[in-house]
Short mmCIF file of C-alpha atoms (C1' of nucleotides) in Angstrom, two decimals:
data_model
loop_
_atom_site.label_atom_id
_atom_site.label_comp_id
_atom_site.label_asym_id
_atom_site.label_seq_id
_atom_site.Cartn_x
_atom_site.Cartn_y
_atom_site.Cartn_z
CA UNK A 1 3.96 -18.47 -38.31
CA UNK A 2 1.96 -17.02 -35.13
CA UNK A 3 3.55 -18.19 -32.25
CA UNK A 4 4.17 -16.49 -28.66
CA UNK A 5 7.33 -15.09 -29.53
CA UNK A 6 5.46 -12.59 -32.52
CA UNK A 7 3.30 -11.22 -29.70
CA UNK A 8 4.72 -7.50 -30.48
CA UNK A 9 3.20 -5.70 -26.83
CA UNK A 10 5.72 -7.54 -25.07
CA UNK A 11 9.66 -7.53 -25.43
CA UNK A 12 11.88 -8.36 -22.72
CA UNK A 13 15.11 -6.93 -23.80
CA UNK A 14 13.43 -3.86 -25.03
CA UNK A 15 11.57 -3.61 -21.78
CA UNK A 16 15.24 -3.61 -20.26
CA UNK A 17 16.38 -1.25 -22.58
CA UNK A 18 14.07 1.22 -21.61
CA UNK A 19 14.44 0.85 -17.87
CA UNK A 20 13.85 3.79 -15.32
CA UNK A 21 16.85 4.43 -12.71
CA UNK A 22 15.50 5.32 -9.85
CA UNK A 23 17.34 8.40 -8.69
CA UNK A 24 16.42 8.28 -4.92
CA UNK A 25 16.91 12.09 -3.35
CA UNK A 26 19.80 12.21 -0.61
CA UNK A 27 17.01 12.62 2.33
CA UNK A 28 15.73 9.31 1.00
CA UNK A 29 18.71 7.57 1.03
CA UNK A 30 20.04 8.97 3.98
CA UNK A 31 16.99 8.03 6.39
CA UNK A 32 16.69 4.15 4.21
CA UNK A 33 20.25 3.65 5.38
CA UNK A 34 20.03 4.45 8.68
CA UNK A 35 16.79 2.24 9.26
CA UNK A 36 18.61 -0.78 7.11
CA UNK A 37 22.01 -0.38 9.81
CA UNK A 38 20.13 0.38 12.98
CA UNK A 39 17.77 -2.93 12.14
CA UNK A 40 20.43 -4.84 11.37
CA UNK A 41 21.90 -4.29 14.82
CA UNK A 42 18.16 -4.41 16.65
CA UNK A 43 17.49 -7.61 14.72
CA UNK A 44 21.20 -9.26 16.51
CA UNK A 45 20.45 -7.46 19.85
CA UNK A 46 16.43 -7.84 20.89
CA UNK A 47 16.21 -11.31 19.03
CA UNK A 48 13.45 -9.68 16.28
CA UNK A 49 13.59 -11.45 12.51
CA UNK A 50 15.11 -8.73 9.99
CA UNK A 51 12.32 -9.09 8.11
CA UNK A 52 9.66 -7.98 10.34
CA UNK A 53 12.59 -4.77 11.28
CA UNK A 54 12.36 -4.57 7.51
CA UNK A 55 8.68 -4.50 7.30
CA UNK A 56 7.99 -2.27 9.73
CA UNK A 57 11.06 0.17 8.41
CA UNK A 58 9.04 0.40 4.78
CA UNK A 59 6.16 2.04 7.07
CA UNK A 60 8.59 4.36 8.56
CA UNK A 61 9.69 5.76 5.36
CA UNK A 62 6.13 5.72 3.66
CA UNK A 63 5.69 7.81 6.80
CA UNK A 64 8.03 10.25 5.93
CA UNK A 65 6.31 10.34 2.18
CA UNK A 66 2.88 11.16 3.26
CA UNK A 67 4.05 13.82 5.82
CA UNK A 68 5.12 15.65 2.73
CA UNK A 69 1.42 16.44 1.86
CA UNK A 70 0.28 17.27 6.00
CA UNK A 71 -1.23 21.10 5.13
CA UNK A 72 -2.86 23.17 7.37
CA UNK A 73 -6.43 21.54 6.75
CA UNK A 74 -7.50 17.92 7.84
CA UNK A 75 -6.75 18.12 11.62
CA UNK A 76 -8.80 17.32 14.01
CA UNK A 77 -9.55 18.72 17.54
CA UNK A 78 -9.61 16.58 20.57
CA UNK A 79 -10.07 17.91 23.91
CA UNK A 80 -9.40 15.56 26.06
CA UNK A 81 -7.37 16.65 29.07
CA UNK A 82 -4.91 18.33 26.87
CA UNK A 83 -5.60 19.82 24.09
CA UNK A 84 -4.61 18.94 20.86
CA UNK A 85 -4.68 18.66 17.10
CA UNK A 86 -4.34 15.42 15.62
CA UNK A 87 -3.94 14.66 11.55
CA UNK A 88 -5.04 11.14 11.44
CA UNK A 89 -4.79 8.70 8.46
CA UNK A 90 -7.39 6.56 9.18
CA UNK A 91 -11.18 8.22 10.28
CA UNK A 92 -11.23 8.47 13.68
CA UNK A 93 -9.39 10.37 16.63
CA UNK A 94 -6.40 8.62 17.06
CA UNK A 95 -5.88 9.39 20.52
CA UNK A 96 -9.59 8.82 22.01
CA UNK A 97 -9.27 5.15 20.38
CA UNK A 98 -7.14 3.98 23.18
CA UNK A 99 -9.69 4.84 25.84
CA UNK A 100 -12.51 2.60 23.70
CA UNK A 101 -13.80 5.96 22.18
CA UNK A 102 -14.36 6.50 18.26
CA UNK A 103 -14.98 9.95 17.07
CA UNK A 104 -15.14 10.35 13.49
CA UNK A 105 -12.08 12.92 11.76
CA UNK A 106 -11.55 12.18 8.34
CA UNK A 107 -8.20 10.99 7.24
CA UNK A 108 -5.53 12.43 5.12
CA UNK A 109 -4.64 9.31 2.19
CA UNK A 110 -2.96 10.80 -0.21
CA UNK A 111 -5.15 11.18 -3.38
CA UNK A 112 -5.65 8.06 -5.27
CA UNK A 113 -3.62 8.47 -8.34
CA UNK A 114 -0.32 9.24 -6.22
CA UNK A 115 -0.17 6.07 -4.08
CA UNK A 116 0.63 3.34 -6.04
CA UNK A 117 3.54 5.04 -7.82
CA UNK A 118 5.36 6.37 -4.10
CA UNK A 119 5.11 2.94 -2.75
CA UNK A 120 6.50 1.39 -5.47
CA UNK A 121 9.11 3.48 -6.41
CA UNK A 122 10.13 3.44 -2.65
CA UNK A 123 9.82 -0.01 -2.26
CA UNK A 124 12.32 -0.45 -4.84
CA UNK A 125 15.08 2.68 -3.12
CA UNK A 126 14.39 0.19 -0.03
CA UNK A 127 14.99 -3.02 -1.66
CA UNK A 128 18.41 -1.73 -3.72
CA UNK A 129 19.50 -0.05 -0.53
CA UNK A 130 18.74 -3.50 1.28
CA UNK A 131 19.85 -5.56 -1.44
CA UNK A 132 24.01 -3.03 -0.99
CA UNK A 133 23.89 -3.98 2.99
CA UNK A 134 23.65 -7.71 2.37
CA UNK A 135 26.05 -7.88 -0.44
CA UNK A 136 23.86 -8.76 -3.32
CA UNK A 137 25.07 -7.96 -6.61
CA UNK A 138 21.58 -6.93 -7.84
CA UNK A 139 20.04 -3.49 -9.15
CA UNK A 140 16.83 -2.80 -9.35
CA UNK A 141 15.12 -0.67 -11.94
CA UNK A 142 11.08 0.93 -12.63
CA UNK A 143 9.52 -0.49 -15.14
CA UNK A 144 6.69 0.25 -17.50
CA UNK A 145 3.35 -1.50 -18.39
CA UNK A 146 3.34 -4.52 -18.28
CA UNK A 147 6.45 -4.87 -15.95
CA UNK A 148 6.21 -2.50 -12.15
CA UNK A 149 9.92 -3.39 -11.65
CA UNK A 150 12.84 -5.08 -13.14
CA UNK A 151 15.77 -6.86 -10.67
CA UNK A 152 18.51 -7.11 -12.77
CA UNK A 153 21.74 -9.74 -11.67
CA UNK A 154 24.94 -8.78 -13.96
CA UNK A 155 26.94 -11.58 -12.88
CA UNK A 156 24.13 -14.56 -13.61
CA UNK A 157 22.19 -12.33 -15.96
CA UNK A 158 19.02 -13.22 -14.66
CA UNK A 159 16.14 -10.77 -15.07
CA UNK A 160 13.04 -10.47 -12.65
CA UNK A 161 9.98 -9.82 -13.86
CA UNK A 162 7.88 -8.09 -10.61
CA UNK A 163 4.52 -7.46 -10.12
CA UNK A 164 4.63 -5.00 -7.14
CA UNK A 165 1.45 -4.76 -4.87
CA UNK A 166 2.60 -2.43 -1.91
CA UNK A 167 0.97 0.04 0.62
CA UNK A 168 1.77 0.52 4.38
CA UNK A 169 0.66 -1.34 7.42
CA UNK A 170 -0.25 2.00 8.88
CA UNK A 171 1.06 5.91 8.58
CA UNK A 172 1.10 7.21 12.39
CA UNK A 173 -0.98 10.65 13.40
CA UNK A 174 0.77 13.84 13.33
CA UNK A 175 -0.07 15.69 16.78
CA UNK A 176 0.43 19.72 18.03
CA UNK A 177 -0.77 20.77 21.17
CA UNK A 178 -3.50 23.69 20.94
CA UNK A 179 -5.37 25.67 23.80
CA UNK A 180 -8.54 24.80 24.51
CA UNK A 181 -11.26 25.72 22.34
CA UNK A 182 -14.66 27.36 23.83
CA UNK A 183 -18.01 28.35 21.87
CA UNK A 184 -21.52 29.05 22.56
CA UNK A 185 -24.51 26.39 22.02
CA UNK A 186 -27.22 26.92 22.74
CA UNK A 187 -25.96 30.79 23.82
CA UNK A 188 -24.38 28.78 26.53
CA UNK A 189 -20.58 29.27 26.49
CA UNK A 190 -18.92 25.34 26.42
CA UNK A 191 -16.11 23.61 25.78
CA UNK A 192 -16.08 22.60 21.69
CA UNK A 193 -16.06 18.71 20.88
CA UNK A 194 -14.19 16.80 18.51
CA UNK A 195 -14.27 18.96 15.08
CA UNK A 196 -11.94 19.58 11.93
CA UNK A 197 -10.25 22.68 12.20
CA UNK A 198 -7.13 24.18 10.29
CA UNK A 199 -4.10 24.15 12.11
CA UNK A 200 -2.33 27.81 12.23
CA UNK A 201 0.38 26.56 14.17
CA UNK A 202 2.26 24.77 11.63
CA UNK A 203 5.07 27.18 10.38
CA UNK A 204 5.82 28.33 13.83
CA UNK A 205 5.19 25.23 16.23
CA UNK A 206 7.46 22.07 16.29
CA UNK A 207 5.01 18.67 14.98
CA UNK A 208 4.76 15.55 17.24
CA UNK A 209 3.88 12.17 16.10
CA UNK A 210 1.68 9.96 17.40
CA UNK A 211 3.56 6.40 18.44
CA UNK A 212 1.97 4.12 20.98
CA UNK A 213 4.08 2.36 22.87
CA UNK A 214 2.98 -1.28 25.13
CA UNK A 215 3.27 -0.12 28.70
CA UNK A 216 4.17 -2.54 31.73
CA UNK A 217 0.42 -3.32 32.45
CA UNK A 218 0.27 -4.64 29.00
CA UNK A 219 -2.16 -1.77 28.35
CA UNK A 220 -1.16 1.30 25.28
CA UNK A 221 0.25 4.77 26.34
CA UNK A 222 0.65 7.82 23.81
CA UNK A 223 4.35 8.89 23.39
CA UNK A 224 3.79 12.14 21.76
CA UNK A 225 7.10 12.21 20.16
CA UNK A 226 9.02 15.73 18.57
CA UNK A 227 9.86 15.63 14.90
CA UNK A 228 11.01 19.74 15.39
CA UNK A 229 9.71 22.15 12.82
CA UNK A 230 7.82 21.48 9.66
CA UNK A 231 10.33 23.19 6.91
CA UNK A 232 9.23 24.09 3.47
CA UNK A 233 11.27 21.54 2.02
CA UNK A 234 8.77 18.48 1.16
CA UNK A 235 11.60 16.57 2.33
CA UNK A 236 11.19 17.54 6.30
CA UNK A 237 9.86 14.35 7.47
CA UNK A 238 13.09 12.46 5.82
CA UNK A 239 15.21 14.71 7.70
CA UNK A 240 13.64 14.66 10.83
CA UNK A 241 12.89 10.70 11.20
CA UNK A 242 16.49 10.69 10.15
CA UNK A 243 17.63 12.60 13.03
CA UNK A 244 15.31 10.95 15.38
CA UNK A 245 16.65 7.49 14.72
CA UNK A 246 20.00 8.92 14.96
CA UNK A 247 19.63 10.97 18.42
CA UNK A 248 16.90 8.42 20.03
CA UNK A 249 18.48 4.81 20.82
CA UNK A 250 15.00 3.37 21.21
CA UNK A 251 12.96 5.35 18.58
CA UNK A 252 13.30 2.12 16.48
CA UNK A 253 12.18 -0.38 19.00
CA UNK A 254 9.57 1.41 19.92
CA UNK A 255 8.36 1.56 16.76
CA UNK A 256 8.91 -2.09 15.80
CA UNK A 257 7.64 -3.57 18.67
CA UNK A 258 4.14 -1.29 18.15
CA UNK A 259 4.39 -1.70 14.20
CA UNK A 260 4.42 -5.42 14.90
CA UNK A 261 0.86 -5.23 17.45
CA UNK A 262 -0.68 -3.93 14.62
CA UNK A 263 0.31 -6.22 12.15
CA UNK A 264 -0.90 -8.94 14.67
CA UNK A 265 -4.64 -7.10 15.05
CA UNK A 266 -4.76 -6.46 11.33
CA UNK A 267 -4.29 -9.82 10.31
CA UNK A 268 -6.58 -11.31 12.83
CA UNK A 269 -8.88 -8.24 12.76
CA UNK A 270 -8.51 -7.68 16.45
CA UNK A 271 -10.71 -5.54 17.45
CA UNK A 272 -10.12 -5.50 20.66
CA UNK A 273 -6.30 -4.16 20.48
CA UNK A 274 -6.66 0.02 20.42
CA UNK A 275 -3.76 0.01 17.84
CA UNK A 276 -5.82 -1.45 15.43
CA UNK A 277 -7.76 1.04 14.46
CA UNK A 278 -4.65 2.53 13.04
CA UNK A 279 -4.42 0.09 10.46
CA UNK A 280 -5.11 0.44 7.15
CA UNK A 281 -8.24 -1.76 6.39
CA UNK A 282 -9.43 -1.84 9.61
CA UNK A 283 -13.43 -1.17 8.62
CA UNK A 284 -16.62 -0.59 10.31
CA UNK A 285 -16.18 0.89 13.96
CA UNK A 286 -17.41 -1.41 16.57
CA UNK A 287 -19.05 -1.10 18.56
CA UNK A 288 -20.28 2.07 16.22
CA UNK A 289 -21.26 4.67 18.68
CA UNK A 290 -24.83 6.84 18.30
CA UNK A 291 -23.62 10.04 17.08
CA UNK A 292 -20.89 7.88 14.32
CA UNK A 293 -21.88 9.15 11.10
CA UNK A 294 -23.65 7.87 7.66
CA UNK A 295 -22.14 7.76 4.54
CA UNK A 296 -23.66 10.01 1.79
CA UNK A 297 -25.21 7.14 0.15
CA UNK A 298 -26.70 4.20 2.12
CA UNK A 299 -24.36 2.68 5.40
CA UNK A 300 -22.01 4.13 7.86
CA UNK A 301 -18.65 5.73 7.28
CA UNK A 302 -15.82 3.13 8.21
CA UNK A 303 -12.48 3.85 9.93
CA UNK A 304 -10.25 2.76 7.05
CA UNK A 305 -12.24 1.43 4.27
CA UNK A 306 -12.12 -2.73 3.96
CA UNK A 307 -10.84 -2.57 0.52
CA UNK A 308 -7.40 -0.07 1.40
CA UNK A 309 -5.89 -3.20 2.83
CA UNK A 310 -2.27 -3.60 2.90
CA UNK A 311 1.03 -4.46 0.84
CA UNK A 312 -0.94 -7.04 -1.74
CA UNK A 313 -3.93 -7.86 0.45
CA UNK A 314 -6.55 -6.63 -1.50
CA UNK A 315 -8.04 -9.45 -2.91
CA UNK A 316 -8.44 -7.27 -6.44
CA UNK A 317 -5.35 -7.02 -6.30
CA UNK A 318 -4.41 -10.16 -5.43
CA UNK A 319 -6.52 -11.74 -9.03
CA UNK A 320 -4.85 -8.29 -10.67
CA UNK A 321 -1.35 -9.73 -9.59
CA UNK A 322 -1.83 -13.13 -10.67
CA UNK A 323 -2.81 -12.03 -14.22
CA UNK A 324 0.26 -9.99 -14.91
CA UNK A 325 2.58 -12.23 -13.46
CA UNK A 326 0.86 -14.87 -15.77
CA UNK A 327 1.68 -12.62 -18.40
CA UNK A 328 4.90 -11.61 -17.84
CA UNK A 329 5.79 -15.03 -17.92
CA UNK A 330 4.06 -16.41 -20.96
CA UNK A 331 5.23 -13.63 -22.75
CA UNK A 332 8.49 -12.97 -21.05
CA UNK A 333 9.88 -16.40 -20.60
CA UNK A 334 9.43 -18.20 -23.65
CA UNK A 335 11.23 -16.77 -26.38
CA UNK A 336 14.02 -14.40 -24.44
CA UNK A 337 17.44 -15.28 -24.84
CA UNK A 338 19.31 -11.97 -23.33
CA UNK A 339 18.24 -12.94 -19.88
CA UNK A 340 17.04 -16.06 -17.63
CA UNK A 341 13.72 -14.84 -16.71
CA UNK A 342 12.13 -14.96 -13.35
CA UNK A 343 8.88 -13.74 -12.87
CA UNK A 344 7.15 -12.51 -9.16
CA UNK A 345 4.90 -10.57 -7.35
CA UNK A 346 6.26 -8.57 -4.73
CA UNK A 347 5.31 -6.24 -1.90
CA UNK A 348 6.37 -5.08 1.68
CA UNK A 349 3.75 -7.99 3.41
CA UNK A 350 2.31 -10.66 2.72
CA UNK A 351 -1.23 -11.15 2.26
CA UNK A 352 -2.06 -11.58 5.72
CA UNK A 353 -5.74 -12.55 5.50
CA UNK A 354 -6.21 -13.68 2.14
CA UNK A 355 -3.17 -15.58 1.20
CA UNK A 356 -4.00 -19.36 2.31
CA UNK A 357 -7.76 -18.49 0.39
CA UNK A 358 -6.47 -17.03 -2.29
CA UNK A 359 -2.44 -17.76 -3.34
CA UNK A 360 -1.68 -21.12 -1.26
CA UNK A 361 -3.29 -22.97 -4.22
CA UNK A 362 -1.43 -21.55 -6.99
CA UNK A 363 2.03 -21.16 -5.69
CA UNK A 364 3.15 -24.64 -6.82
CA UNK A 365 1.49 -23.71 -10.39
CA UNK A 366 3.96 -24.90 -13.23
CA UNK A 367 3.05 -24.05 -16.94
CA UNK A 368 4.30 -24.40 -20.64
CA UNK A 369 3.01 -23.99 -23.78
CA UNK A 370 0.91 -26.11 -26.44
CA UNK A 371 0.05 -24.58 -29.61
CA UNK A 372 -1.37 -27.68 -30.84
CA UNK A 373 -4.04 -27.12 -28.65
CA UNK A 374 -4.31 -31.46 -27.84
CA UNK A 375 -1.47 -32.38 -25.39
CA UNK A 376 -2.68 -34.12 -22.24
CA UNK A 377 0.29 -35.75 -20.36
CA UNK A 378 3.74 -34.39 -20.09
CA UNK A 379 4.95 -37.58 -22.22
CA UNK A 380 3.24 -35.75 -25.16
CA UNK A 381 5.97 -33.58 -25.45
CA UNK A 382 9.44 -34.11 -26.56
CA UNK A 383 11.43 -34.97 -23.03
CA UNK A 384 13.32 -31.93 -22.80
CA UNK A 385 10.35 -29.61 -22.95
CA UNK A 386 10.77 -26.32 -20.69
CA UNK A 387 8.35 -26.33 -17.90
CA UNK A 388 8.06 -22.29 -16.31
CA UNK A 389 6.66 -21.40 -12.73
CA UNK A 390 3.67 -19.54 -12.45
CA UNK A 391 5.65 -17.66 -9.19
CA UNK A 392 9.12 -17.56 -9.04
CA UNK A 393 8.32 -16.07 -6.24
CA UNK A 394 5.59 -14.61 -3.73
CA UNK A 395 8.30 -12.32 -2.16
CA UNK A 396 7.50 -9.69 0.77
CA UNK A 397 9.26 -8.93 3.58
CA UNK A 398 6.96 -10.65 6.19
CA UNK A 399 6.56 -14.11 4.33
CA UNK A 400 8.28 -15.44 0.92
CA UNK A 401 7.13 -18.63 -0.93
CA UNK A 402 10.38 -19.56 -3.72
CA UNK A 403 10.49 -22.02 -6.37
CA UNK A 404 13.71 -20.66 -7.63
CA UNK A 405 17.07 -20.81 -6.24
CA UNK A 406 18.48 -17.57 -7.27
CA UNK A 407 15.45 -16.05 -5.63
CA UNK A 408 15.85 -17.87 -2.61
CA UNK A 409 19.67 -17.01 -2.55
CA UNK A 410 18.43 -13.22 -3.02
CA UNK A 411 15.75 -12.29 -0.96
CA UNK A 412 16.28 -14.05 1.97
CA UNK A 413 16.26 -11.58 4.70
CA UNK A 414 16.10 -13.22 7.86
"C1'" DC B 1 -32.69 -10.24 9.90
"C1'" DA B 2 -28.64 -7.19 10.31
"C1'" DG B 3 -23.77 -6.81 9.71
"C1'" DG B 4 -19.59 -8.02 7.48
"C1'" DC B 5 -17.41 -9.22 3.51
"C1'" DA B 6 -16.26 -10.17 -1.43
"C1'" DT B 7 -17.42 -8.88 -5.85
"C1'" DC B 8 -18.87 -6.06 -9.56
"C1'" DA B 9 -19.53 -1.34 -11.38
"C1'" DT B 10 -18.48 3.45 -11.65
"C1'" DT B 11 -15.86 7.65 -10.93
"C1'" DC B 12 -11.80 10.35 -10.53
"C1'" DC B 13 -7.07 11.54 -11.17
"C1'" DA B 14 -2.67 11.62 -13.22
"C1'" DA B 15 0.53 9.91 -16.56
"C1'" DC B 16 1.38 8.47 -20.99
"C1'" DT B 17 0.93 8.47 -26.18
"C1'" DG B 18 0.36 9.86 -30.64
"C1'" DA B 19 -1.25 13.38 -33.95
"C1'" DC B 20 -0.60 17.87 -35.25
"C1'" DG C 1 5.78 22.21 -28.05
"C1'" DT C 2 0.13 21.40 -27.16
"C1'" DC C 3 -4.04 18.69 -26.89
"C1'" DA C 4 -7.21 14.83 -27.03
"C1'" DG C 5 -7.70 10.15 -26.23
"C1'" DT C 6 -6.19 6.15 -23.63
"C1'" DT C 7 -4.77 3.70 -19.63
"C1'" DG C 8 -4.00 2.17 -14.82
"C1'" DG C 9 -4.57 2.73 -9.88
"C1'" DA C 10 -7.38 3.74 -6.17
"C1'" DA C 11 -11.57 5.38 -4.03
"C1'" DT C 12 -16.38 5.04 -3.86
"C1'" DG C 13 -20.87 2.89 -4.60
"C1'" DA C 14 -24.12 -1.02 -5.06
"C1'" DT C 15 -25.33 -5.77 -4.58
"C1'" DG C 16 -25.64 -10.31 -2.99
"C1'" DC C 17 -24.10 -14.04 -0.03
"C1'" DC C 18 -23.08 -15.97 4.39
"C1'" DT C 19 -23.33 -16.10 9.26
"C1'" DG C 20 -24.47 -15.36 14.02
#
DNA sequence: CAGGCATCATTCCAACTGAC
DNA sequence: GTCAGTTGGAATGATGCCTG
């Protein structure tokens, strides 16, 4: 007899079986922990939701992942009053933004295979680490197709089934200071404009990054902010946020209270806010100035393209998402007896601009199954008939939608 | 009518899988 | 073990719709 439960691709307990631990490094653990304590205490003391400290923490750390990658190639030079070398991640210089100014430096995403698998793998060091500091008796695990991530409770044995959609808010510049650069045009000798040029400095010089902090005049200034020297060891930027939070009092708040003016002009695409164009996502300059270039093809070069939007924002992967937690469910739920089943998708944020369009219509989505192909009313079926949520949950740190108790119970964060 | 955006299509990269 | 084929994620490219 066919039936869901024959489906071979698709066995929960086997999918269980073959988890993935996910043997965090120390440098990782050590800087997750210290962000997890220190916003637990900012959260009591400046009034600001967890979640958001939360939110804003996963950035941090993705920080500290991309840094791993910083070579001496993809800086650019700005020489504005002084000098520097900036390594931006989104295409413009990141310090000539806050005087209304866009000049076009590439930026430095990591390639495109490598993304999805750091921010999920970190997501889930985050989330276990969290998950220790609030007392929940959960462990989370890496999955394989078709599950990202398993979150496993021994004490009620239920299982969750997570689609995970993550990628930072934004990764903040890297900054040296540099003399200033001369050449001749025009057998003139001048002062050079904004270019890409390697940075020689690196083994020798101590790296600064980039945080912009609201000043009393509610206008931006640039803290240029010492991270010491870059070591060989790819874990350097663990170590050194890790000392920073530890030997700075306000290193966190600083970076909270910026992380969450950006996450306000990202989701309303304000323009107008100089920290936006930081953001991942953030587009087409504007206004675009004269001298901004074209792409190879036909249009302009953006500042972030629209389509690297953040955590599950992406409205690809937003239809991508719904699919596999569809399946994951249908497949997962129905004939599994080892575990009560939960299915989700899950990422650091919510899906700031497209949720309401996109996921406020299907998050109260309840299914079941018909192989006779003719029901039409729930009375059709025998009265104890297993109805399944689509979502479980929706489950981020900056906004969760819960049909499910245990979830509520467990990712509650506030 | 141009610009911004969502969608559809293609390309690239890295990891995985199965045959040998 | 190696190697070819497959797969998934993300970037990039093209197109068409809507709006100011």
């Amino acid at each position: 007899m066919l039936g869901v439960g024959d489906v071979p691709e698709f066995d929960v307990a086997e999918a269980f079986a073959t988890r993935q631990p996910l043997s965090p490094k120390t440098s990782e653990l050590s800087l997750v922990n210290e962000v997890i304590l220190q916003g637990m205490r900012l959260s009591k003391s400046a009034g600001i939701p967890l979640s958001e400290i939360l939110a804003a923490g996963y950035d941090l750390i993705l920080m500290a992942e991309y840094y791993k990658d910083v070579t001496n190639t993809g800086w650019g030079y700005c020489p504005e009053h002084s000098p520097h070398l900036f390594y931006p991640y989104t295409n413009t210089c990141p310090r000539c933004i806050f005087h209304g100014e866009f000049h076009f430096t590439p930026g430095n995403k990591p390639g495109s295979g490598r993304i999805g698998e750091r921010t999920r793998r970190l997501l889930c060091v985050y989330l276990q680490q969290i998950f220790l500091h609030l007392s929940k008796p959960l462990d989370v695990y890496l999955g394989s197709e078709p599950v990202d991530v398993m979150i496993h409770d021994p004490q009620k044995n239920c299982l969750l089934l997570a689609e995970v959609k993550a990628s930072p808010l934004c990764t903040l510049p890297l900054a040296t200071p540099t003399s200033r650069l001369t050449g001749k045009i025009d057998e003139e000798v001048m002062e050079l404009p904004h270019q890409e040029i390697p940075n020689t400095s690196l083994s020798n010089e101590n790296i600064f990054v980039l945080l912009p902090r609201m000043g009393d005049s509610s206008s931006w200034t640039i803290d240029l902010i010492d991270l010491g020297k870059m070591e060989s060891d790819d874990s350097w930027a663990y170590d050194a946020f890790d000392r920073l939070l530890k030997g700075n009092v306000h290193f966190l708040k600083w970076f909270v209270d910026f992380w969450r003016s950006a996450f306000d002009a990202y989701s309303i695409r304000d323009t107008m806010n100089s920290v936006f164009w930081l953001t991942n996502g953030c587009g087409q300059p504007s206004p675009r100035p004269a001298h901004w270039p074209r792409r190879a093809g036909s249009g302009y070069e953006s500042v972030s393209d629209g389509k690297t939007s953040v955590g599950m924002d992406r409205t690809d992967d937003i239809k991508k998402g719904i699919y596999q937690v569809l399946k994951l469910g249908v497949e997962g739920k129905l004939n599994t007896h080892e575990f009560d089943v939960k299915t989700a998708l899950l990422s650091n944020v919510h899906a700031a601009r497209h949720y309401e369009e996109y996921l406020a219509s299907l998050q109260d989505i309840v299914w079941t199954w018909d192989p006779s192909g003719t029901v039409k009313k729930a009375g059709d079926f025998e009265s104890d008939k297993s109805i399944y949520n689509l979502f479980d949950g929706i489950l981020s740190f900056t906004r969760n939608v819960t049909r499910d108790e245990w979830i509520a119970d467990n990712f509650n964060f506030k």
